[in-house]
Amino acid sequence: MKIEARIKRVLSIASRKVFGTPTYARSYEGLYVILTHSTPRRLWNLLTVELEYRLRKIRLKGRPYILVIDPTNVCNLRCPLCPTGRLEAGRKGQLMSLETFQRAVDDLAPWAYKVNLFNWGESLLNPEIFDMIAYCRDKGLSTHLSSNLSLELSDEKIDRLLNSGLQFLCLSIDGASQDVYEKYRKKGDLELVLHNARRLVARRNELGMKRPLIEWQFIPMKHNEHEVETARFLAQEMGIDKFRCIPVGLPFGAPEQDKLRDEWFPIKVQSGQTEEGVEIASNDQATTSCSFLYRYWMVNPDAKVSPCCVVSGAKYDFGDIDKENFDAIWNNAKYRSARSQYVRNGNVEVPTVCDGCDLFEKRTNPPFAKSIAVERVE
């Protein structure tokens, strides 16, 4: 077991170097995707992107190899730290059409490795989600889905989800009892969530399938950190493949962030570790350039392109695939200006939402930072 744990740790570090920022890295899943979905074109593009990322290039030849295509920004829950849950998303709530989804995938499928079919909503609310996953599968892309699972799922929907080709399913469950769980996952029903999770695991095992890999994702917060180990035990008991803790994220641009931090941030989790020494992903500022501007392509349900999956408002968009093709957007003035902030004496041509971001360490202070101060989204 110790050898297996060491191997997983090595693979985890390797995958974080390639497939994610410190906050979003997922064990060795990234390396698995590379090993099972590589083609000569994808592998060459991956190497190109990673080289340009490390050299902090402004105009890129490489294409993003992680697609974040949001099937819907509508959700059934009202989580207090989510722009959607706070009703401050700054974008009209809607479902992405299958046609728009297919177009977003087709633009980059030959070069990309995986598609995250989630961001600002509950993806299972889109009735075409199963067809979207299957479309990615047929394009040779790995598919990742995140769900709160607090909704009615018929046996037919469970079978369609399992047979769609989905490779990774993340379940957002932040508690082991209803009173604790619903403090953050407002309007959520933990009994329903656990019932659905058990059915998914049981049906997958009944069909003799190893995928999707199912992960229980837990956000330790002040009100629920005492239930982390109870939840971990429950996940193991249910046969869920992986239990993972991630750090609390504050809504970008929300006012009174210190107040929100005091209300929600855990006491026993500091610098990416629990009091017992269990490691979780860290929210510490990355010393690299922003990986989203090189590795990721984020398309919203309205076909608009965001620079990353941290900002939700339409006023922050970098492009629109209904009006321009990928090449016209990827190296436009907004993308160039955003990347220039991570180069010494960079040429920041136009103001962008990136001017107010502190997730990554900058080498050039954006000259428009004061004029584009991030205001509250009404």
Tab-separated table of C-alpha atoms in Angstrom:
chain	number	residue	atom	x	y	z
A	1	MET	CA	0.000	0.000	0.000
A	2	LYS	CA	2.874	2.376	0.779
A	3	ILE	CA	4.407	1.730	-2.650
A	4	GLU	CA	1.045	2.339	-4.343
A	5	ALA	CA	0.629	5.595	-2.420
A	6	ARG	CA	4.088	6.761	-3.487
A	7	ILE	CA	3.379	5.926	-7.122
A	8	LYS	CA	0.131	7.888	-6.983
A	9	ARG	CA	1.921	10.834	-5.394
A	10	VAL	CA	4.551	10.872	-8.170
A	11	LEU	CA	1.819	10.690	-10.816
A	12	SER	CA	-0.111	13.416	-9.008
A	13	ILE	CA	2.874	15.774	-9.108
A	14	ALA	CA	3.495	14.945	-12.784
A	15	SER	CA	-0.124	15.594	-13.744
A	16	ARG	CA	-0.211	18.903	-11.843
A	17	LYS	CA	2.780	20.059	-13.871
A	18	VAL	CA	0.889	19.359	-17.075
A	19	PHE	CA	-2.859	19.374	-16.533
A	20	GLY	CA	-3.721	21.838	-13.838
A	21	THR	CA	-3.165	24.747	-11.556
A	22	PRO	CA	-2.564	23.982	-7.861
A	23	THR	CA	-6.259	24.425	-7.096
A	24	TYR	CA	-7.681	22.254	-9.840
A	25	ALA	CA	-5.222	19.356	-10.079
A	26	ARG	CA	-6.869	15.947	-9.852
A	27	SER	CA	-4.501	13.236	-8.650
A	28	TYR	CA	-3.037	11.259	-11.535
A	29	GLU	CA	-6.163	11.525	-13.721
A	30	GLY	CA	-4.394	13.998	-16.027
A	31	LEU	CA	-1.614	11.573	-16.819
A	32	TYR	CA	-4.173	8.826	-17.461
A	33	VAL	CA	-5.873	11.056	-20.033
A	34	ILE	CA	-2.568	11.697	-21.824
A	35	LEU	CA	-1.717	8.006	-21.942
A	36	THR	CA	-5.132	6.935	-23.251
A	37	HIS	CA	-6.030	9.789	-25.618
A	38	SER	CA	-2.786	10.830	-27.283
A	39	THR	CA	-2.361	11.129	-31.032
A	40	PRO	CA	0.764	12.516	-32.728
A	41	ARG	CA	-1.031	15.839	-33.297
A	42	ARG	CA	-2.301	16.080	-29.719
A	43	LEU	CA	1.036	15.181	-28.234
A	44	TRP	CA	2.887	17.709	-30.397
A	45	ASN	CA	0.355	20.393	-29.476
A	46	LEU	CA	0.699	19.533	-25.781
A	47	LEU	CA	4.463	19.951	-25.947
A	48	THR	CA	4.076	23.205	-27.883
A	49	VAL	CA	1.616	24.637	-25.354
A	50	GLU	CA	3.784	23.688	-22.381
A	51	LEU	CA	6.874	25.215	-23.992
A	52	GLU	CA	5.053	28.464	-24.828
A	53	TYR	CA	3.595	28.548	-21.325
A	54	ARG	CA	6.995	28.252	-19.700
A	55	LEU	CA	8.508	30.807	-22.096
A	56	ARG	CA	5.562	33.131	-21.385
A	57	LYS	CA	4.840	33.661	-25.059
A	58	ILE	CA	2.259	36.293	-25.975
A	59	ARG	CA	1.201	35.131	-29.456
A	60	LEU	CA	0.626	31.401	-29.400
A	61	LYS	CA	0.959	28.686	-32.006
A	62	GLY	CA	-0.247	25.996	-29.619
A	63	ARG	CA	-3.951	25.438	-29.061
A	64	PRO	CA	-5.629	24.860	-25.666
A	65	TYR	CA	-5.875	21.177	-24.850
A	66	ILE	CA	-8.452	21.428	-22.050
A	67	LEU	CA	-11.923	22.536	-23.144
A	68	VAL	CA	-14.364	23.890	-20.579
A	69	ILE	CA	-17.717	23.944	-22.331
A	70	ASP	CA	-20.565	24.840	-19.992
A	71	PRO	CA	-23.863	23.073	-20.870
A	72	THR	CA	-25.807	25.424	-18.594
A	73	ASN	CA	-25.295	28.218	-16.093
A	74	VAL	CA	-28.588	27.374	-14.382
A	75	CYS	CA	-28.521	25.555	-11.047
A	76	ASN	CA	-31.044	24.018	-8.665
A	77	LEU	CA	-29.002	25.010	-5.588
A	78	ARG	CA	-28.107	28.386	-4.083
A	79	CYS	CA	-24.550	28.033	-2.780
A	80	PRO	CA	-23.496	31.277	-1.018
A	81	LEU	CA	-20.017	31.511	-2.570
A	82	CYS	CA	-21.061	30.742	-6.150
A	83	PRO	CA	-22.015	33.619	-8.486
A	84	THR	CA	-24.919	31.521	-9.778
A	85	GLY	CA	-26.105	30.715	-6.267
A	86	ARG	CA	-25.743	34.377	-5.259
A	87	LEU	CA	-27.714	35.436	-8.366
A	88	GLU	CA	-24.712	37.576	-9.337
A	89	ALA	CA	-23.445	35.619	-12.331
A	90	GLY	CA	-23.730	38.605	-14.661
A	91	ARG	CA	-24.962	36.438	-17.523
A	92	LYS	CA	-28.418	35.312	-18.606
A	93	GLY	CA	-29.193	31.813	-17.393
A	94	GLN	CA	-29.713	29.380	-20.250
A	95	LEU	CA	-29.048	25.931	-21.676
A	96	MET	CA	-26.418	25.467	-24.356
A	97	SER	CA	-27.798	23.971	-27.555
A	98	LEU	CA	-26.315	20.749	-28.896
A	99	GLU	CA	-25.412	22.577	-32.118
A	100	THR	CA	-23.397	25.228	-30.239
A	101	PHE	CA	-21.734	22.545	-28.153
A	102	GLN	CA	-20.708	20.536	-31.210
A	103	ARG	CA	-19.279	23.652	-32.871
A	104	ALA	CA	-17.267	24.485	-29.748
A	105	VAL	CA	-15.868	20.950	-29.640
A	106	ASP	CA	-15.145	20.749	-33.378
A	107	ASP	CA	-12.970	23.877	-33.251
A	108	LEU	CA	-10.348	22.123	-31.114
A	109	ALA	CA	-11.087	18.383	-30.988
A	110	PRO	CA	-8.031	17.336	-33.083
A	111	TRP	CA	-5.667	19.070	-30.613
A	112	ALA	CA	-7.475	18.744	-27.266
A	113	TYR	CA	-7.381	15.946	-24.713
A	114	LYS	CA	-10.406	16.458	-22.540
A	115	VAL	CA	-13.660	18.372	-22.117
A	116	ASN	CA	-14.998	19.584	-18.779
A	117	LEU	CA	-18.769	19.730	-19.270
A	118	PHE	CA	-19.487	21.996	-16.307
A	119	ASN	CA	-18.721	25.369	-14.791
A	120	TRP	CA	-21.468	27.656	-13.480
A	121	GLY	CA	-24.521	25.399	-13.340
A	122	GLU	CA	-25.860	21.893	-12.801
A	123	SER	CA	-25.022	20.173	-16.077
A	124	LEU	CA	-27.566	17.360	-15.618
A	125	LEU	CA	-30.336	19.966	-16.022
A	126	ASN	CA	-29.507	20.109	-19.737
A	127	PRO	CA	-31.535	17.294	-21.361
A	128	GLU	CA	-28.934	16.983	-24.137
A	129	ILE	CA	-26.021	16.384	-21.760
A	130	PHE	CA	-25.830	12.671	-22.590
A	131	ASP	CA	-25.598	13.406	-26.313
A	132	MET	CA	-22.901	16.006	-25.585
A	133	ILE	CA	-20.797	13.482	-23.666
A	134	ALA	CA	-21.249	10.867	-26.402
A	135	TYR	CA	-20.235	13.408	-29.048
A	136	CYS	CA	-16.953	14.050	-27.209
A	137	ARG	CA	-16.382	10.309	-26.849
A	138	ASP	CA	-16.800	9.854	-30.591
A	139	LYS	CA	-14.206	12.595	-31.123
A	140	GLY	CA	-11.721	10.702	-28.979
A	141	LEU	CA	-11.901	13.179	-26.104
A	142	SER	CA	-11.932	12.412	-22.402
A	143	THR	CA	-15.040	13.739	-20.648
A	144	HIS	CA	-15.340	15.103	-17.112
A	145	LEU	CA	-18.605	16.051	-15.409
A	146	SER	CA	-19.349	17.646	-12.046
A	147	SER	CA	-22.751	17.443	-10.363
A	148	ASN	CA	-24.378	18.218	-7.027
A	149	LEU	CA	-26.564	15.139	-7.703
A	150	SER	CA	-29.414	16.680	-5.698
A	151	LEU	CA	-32.079	16.012	-8.318
A	152	GLU	CA	-34.348	13.174	-9.343
A	153	LEU	CA	-32.563	10.653	-11.568
A	154	SER	CA	-34.559	7.907	-13.248
A	155	ASP	CA	-33.012	4.521	-13.952
A	156	GLU	CA	-33.008	5.501	-17.626
A	157	LYS	CA	-30.966	8.655	-16.950
A	158	ILE	CA	-28.451	6.744	-14.857
A	159	ASP	CA	-28.022	4.211	-17.657
A	160	ARG	CA	-27.681	6.956	-20.260
A	161	LEU	CA	-25.045	8.700	-18.157
A	162	LEU	CA	-23.050	5.511	-17.633
A	163	ASN	CA	-23.307	4.456	-21.274
A	164	SER	CA	-22.485	7.893	-22.683
A	165	GLY	CA	-18.748	7.310	-22.419
A	166	LEU	CA	-18.233	9.612	-19.432
A	167	GLN	CA	-14.805	8.998	-17.915
A	168	PHE	CA	-14.797	11.097	-14.766
A	169	LEU	CA	-17.659	12.131	-12.491
A	170	CYS	CA	-17.147	14.559	-9.603
A	171	LEU	CA	-19.833	14.711	-6.907
A	172	SER	CA	-19.923	17.970	-4.923
A	173	ILE	CA	-20.989	16.900	-1.423
A	174	ASP	CA	-19.893	19.145	1.437
A	175	GLY	CA	-21.283	17.391	4.470
A	176	ALA	CA	-22.246	14.083	6.045
A	177	SER	CA	-25.499	15.224	7.683
A	178	GLN	CA	-28.390	17.228	6.246
A	179	ASP	CA	-28.184	20.170	8.652
A	180	VAL	CA	-24.481	20.676	7.934
A	181	TYR	CA	-24.731	19.942	4.193
A	182	GLU	CA	-27.588	22.364	3.521
A	183	LYS	CA	-25.862	25.281	5.235
A	184	TYR	CA	-23.793	25.690	2.064
A	185	ARG	CA	-25.604	23.515	-0.502
A	186	LYS	CA	-28.816	25.442	0.008
A	187	LYS	CA	-31.942	23.682	-1.318
A	188	GLY	CA	-29.938	20.455	-1.484
A	189	ASP	CA	-31.224	17.105	-0.216
A	190	LEU	CA	-28.366	14.981	1.126
A	191	GLU	CA	-30.485	11.832	1.373
A	192	LEU	CA	-31.360	12.150	-2.316
A	193	VAL	CA	-27.718	12.848	-3.199
A	194	LEU	CA	-26.450	9.752	-1.390
A	195	HIS	CA	-29.264	7.641	-2.825
A	196	ASN	CA	-28.305	8.706	-6.349
A	197	ALA	CA	-24.609	8.101	-5.668
A	198	ARG	CA	-25.279	4.579	-4.389
A	199	ARG	CA	-27.405	3.806	-7.450
A	200	LEU	CA	-24.701	5.083	-9.787
A	201	VAL	CA	-21.983	2.988	-8.157
A	202	ALA	CA	-24.188	-0.102	-7.975
A	203	ARG	CA	-25.333	0.156	-11.600
A	204	ARG	CA	-21.801	0.792	-12.866
A	205	ASN	CA	-20.595	-2.293	-10.999
A	206	GLU	CA	-23.554	-4.317	-12.237
A	207	LEU	CA	-22.644	-3.425	-15.833
A	208	GLY	CA	-19.029	-4.421	-15.176
A	209	MET	CA	-17.749	-0.941	-16.023
A	210	LYS	CA	-14.632	0.715	-14.563
A	211	ARG	CA	-15.597	4.168	-15.816
A	212	PRO	CA	-16.649	6.738	-15.010
A	213	LEU	CA	-14.275	7.130	-12.102
A	214	ILE	CA	-16.416	8.639	-9.343
A	215	GLU	CA	-15.015	11.191	-6.901
A	216	TRP	CA	-16.598	12.676	-3.796
A	217	GLN	CA	-15.388	16.279	-3.617
A	218	PHE	CA	-15.600	17.982	-0.234
A	219	ILE	CA	-14.890	21.655	0.515
A	220	PRO	CA	-13.820	22.004	4.169
A	221	MET	CA	-15.415	25.134	5.637
A	222	LYS	CA	-15.925	26.493	9.117
A	223	HIS	CA	-19.311	24.810	9.518
A	224	ASN	CA	-18.431	21.384	8.089
A	225	GLU	CA	-14.740	20.664	8.670
A	226	HIS	CA	-15.624	18.445	11.637
A	227	GLU	CA	-17.389	16.079	9.207
A	228	VAL	CA	-14.507	15.536	6.776
A	229	GLU	CA	-13.484	12.153	8.170
A	230	THR	CA	-17.093	11.003	8.517
A	231	ALA	CA	-17.680	11.876	4.866
A	232	ARG	CA	-14.466	10.133	3.842
A	233	PHE	CA	-15.550	6.951	5.616
A	234	LEU	CA	-19.029	7.183	4.058
A	235	ALA	CA	-17.530	7.525	0.573
A	236	GLN	CA	-15.408	4.416	1.106
A	237	GLU	CA	-18.382	2.510	2.465
A	238	MET	CA	-20.433	3.414	-0.624
A	239	GLY	CA	-17.715	2.230	-3.013
A	240	ILE	CA	-16.890	5.694	-4.378
A	241	ASP	CA	-13.457	5.596	-6.001
A	242	LYS	CA	-11.886	8.716	-4.528
A	243	PHE	CA	-12.507	11.235	-1.768
A	244	ARG	CA	-10.866	14.630	-2.236
A	245	CYS	CA	-10.853	17.909	-0.340
A	246	ILE	CA	-10.437	21.199	-2.201
A	247	PRO	CA	-10.037	24.731	-0.814
A	248	VAL	CA	-12.792	27.304	-0.498
A	249	GLY	CA	-13.050	29.714	-3.414
A	250	LEU	CA	-14.420	33.225	-3.038
A	251	PRO	CA	-16.587	34.674	-5.837
A	252	PHE	CA	-14.438	36.856	-8.086
A	253	GLY	CA	-15.156	40.521	-7.562
A	254	ALA	CA	-17.641	40.011	-4.730
A	255	PRO	CA	-17.651	42.810	-2.117
A	256	GLU	CA	-16.666	42.251	1.512
A	257	GLN	CA	-14.312	39.362	0.741
A	258	ASP	CA	-12.761	39.577	4.206
A	259	LYS	CA	-16.211	39.131	5.719
A	260	LEU	CA	-16.907	36.125	3.497
A	261	ARG	CA	-13.517	34.666	4.394
A	262	ASP	CA	-14.235	35.018	8.112
A	263	GLU	CA	-17.668	33.449	7.703
A	264	TRP	CA	-16.741	30.452	5.554
A	265	PHE	CA	-13.029	29.653	5.662
A	266	PRO	CA	-12.129	26.661	7.860
A	267	ILE	CA	-10.140	26.955	11.067
A	268	LYS	CA	-8.382	23.582	10.965
A	269	VAL	CA	-7.230	23.813	7.337
A	270	GLN	CA	-4.194	26.020	6.824
A	271	SER	CA	-1.786	26.220	3.856
A	272	GLY	CA	-3.289	23.230	2.106
A	273	GLN	CA	-3.302	20.877	5.120
A	274	THR	CA	-5.853	19.778	7.687
A	275	GLU	CA	-5.006	19.765	11.383
A	276	GLU	CA	-4.295	16.038	11.024
A	277	GLY	CA	-1.764	16.766	8.249
A	278	VAL	CA	-3.937	15.578	5.342
A	279	GLU	CA	-2.985	17.472	2.189
A	280	ILE	CA	-5.578	19.252	0.094
A	281	ALA	CA	-5.182	21.501	-2.928
A	282	SER	CA	-3.892	24.958	-2.106
A	283	ASN	CA	-5.264	28.416	-2.837
A	284	ASP	CA	-1.819	29.998	-2.568
A	285	GLN	CA	-0.838	32.353	-5.378
A	286	ALA	CA	0.963	30.547	-8.195
A	287	THR	CA	4.370	31.922	-9.159
A	288	THR	CA	3.873	30.920	-12.802
A	289	SER	CA	2.067	32.768	-15.557
A	290	CYS	CA	-1.676	32.106	-15.799
A	291	SER	CA	-2.200	28.585	-17.111
A	292	PHE	CA	-5.765	29.346	-18.203
A	293	LEU	CA	-4.457	31.655	-20.932
A	294	TYR	CA	-2.499	28.781	-22.512
A	295	ARG	CA	-4.138	25.464	-21.686
A	296	TYR	CA	-7.849	26.236	-21.413
A	297	TRP	CA	-10.654	27.261	-23.775
A	298	MET	CA	-13.767	28.325	-21.878
A	299	VAL	CA	-17.087	28.578	-23.753
A	300	ASN	CA	-20.286	29.658	-21.977
A	301	PRO	CA	-23.839	28.493	-22.798
A	302	ASP	CA	-24.373	31.671	-24.880
A	303	ALA	CA	-21.312	30.847	-27.071
A	304	LYS	CA	-19.246	33.627	-25.462
A	305	VAL	CA	-15.614	32.930	-24.535
A	306	SER	CA	-14.314	33.701	-21.031
A	307	PRO	CA	-10.583	33.900	-20.247
A	308	CYS	CA	-10.961	31.312	-17.466
A	309	CYS	CA	-13.482	29.433	-15.339
A	310	VAL	CA	-13.045	31.810	-12.381
A	311	VAL	CA	-14.984	34.778	-13.802
A	312	SER	CA	-18.643	34.475	-14.756
A	313	GLY	CA	-19.822	37.871	-16.012
A	314	ALA	CA	-20.525	38.475	-19.697
A	315	LYS	CA	-18.796	41.859	-19.511
A	316	TYR	CA	-15.499	40.025	-18.967
A	317	ASP	CA	-15.698	37.943	-22.175
A	318	PHE	CA	-12.818	37.734	-24.647
A	319	GLY	CA	-14.792	36.618	-27.687
A	320	ASP	CA	-17.881	35.032	-29.247
A	321	ILE	CA	-17.725	31.835	-31.333
A	322	ASP	CA	-20.990	32.830	-33.006
A	323	LYS	CA	-19.184	35.809	-34.539
A	324	GLU	CA	-15.514	34.789	-34.821
A	325	ASN	CA	-13.565	31.593	-35.310
A	326	PHE	CA	-11.058	30.267	-32.797
A	327	ASP	CA	-7.985	31.731	-34.526
A	328	ALA	CA	-9.459	35.236	-34.509
A	329	ILE	CA	-10.088	35.071	-30.754
A	330	TRP	CA	-7.110	33.135	-29.354
A	331	ASN	CA	-4.498	35.782	-30.159
A	332	ASN	CA	-6.696	38.891	-30.097
A	333	ALA	CA	-5.794	42.049	-28.185
A	334	LYS	CA	-7.466	40.863	-24.973
A	335	TYR	CA	-5.607	37.560	-24.876
A	336	ARG	CA	-2.329	39.254	-25.782
A	337	SER	CA	-2.820	41.891	-23.089
A	338	ALA	CA	-3.678	39.292	-20.459
A	339	ARG	CA	-0.582	37.184	-21.245
A	340	SER	CA	1.622	40.291	-21.341
A	341	GLN	CA	1.079	40.854	-17.631
A	342	TYR	CA	3.249	37.818	-16.905
A	343	VAL	CA	6.190	39.140	-18.946
A	344	ARG	CA	8.592	41.803	-17.725
A	345	ASN	CA	7.801	45.108	-19.440
A	346	GLY	CA	4.882	43.444	-21.193
A	347	ASN	CA	2.801	45.381	-23.697
A	348	VAL	CA	-0.653	45.484	-22.109
A	349	GLU	CA	-2.681	46.959	-24.970
A	350	VAL	CA	-6.251	46.957	-23.653
A	351	PRO	CA	-7.967	46.584	-20.270
A	352	THR	CA	-9.279	43.121	-19.317
A	353	VAL	CA	-10.688	41.440	-16.239
A	354	CYS	CA	-7.239	39.878	-15.764
A	355	ASP	CA	-5.995	43.286	-14.572
A	356	GLY	CA	-7.720	42.701	-11.232
A	357	CYS	CA	-6.705	39.056	-10.782
A	358	ASP	CA	-4.146	37.987	-8.171
A	359	LEU	CA	-4.236	34.192	-8.591
A	360	PHE	CA	-0.914	34.233	-10.463
A	361	GLU	CA	2.209	36.311	-9.898
A	362	LYS	CA	2.561	39.132	-12.424
A	363	ARG	CA	5.718	40.713	-13.836
A	364	THR	CA	4.053	43.779	-15.369
A	365	ASN	CA	1.526	45.855	-13.476
A	366	PRO	CA	-1.456	46.449	-15.783
A	367	PRO	CA	-1.783	50.169	-16.541
A	368	PHE	CA	-5.579	49.881	-16.643
A	369	ALA	CA	-5.943	48.254	-13.207
A	370	LYS	CA	-7.530	51.307	-11.582
A	371	SER	CA	-9.830	52.144	-14.469
A	372	ILE	CA	-11.147	48.598	-14.706
A	373	ALA	CA	-11.466	47.932	-10.974
A	374	VAL	CA	-13.641	44.862	-10.547
A	375	GLU	CA	-17.037	46.062	-9.450
A	376	ARG	CA	-19.906	44.061	-8.064
A	377	VAL	CA	-21.997	42.321	-10.707
A	378	GLU	CA	-25.625	43.257	-10.294
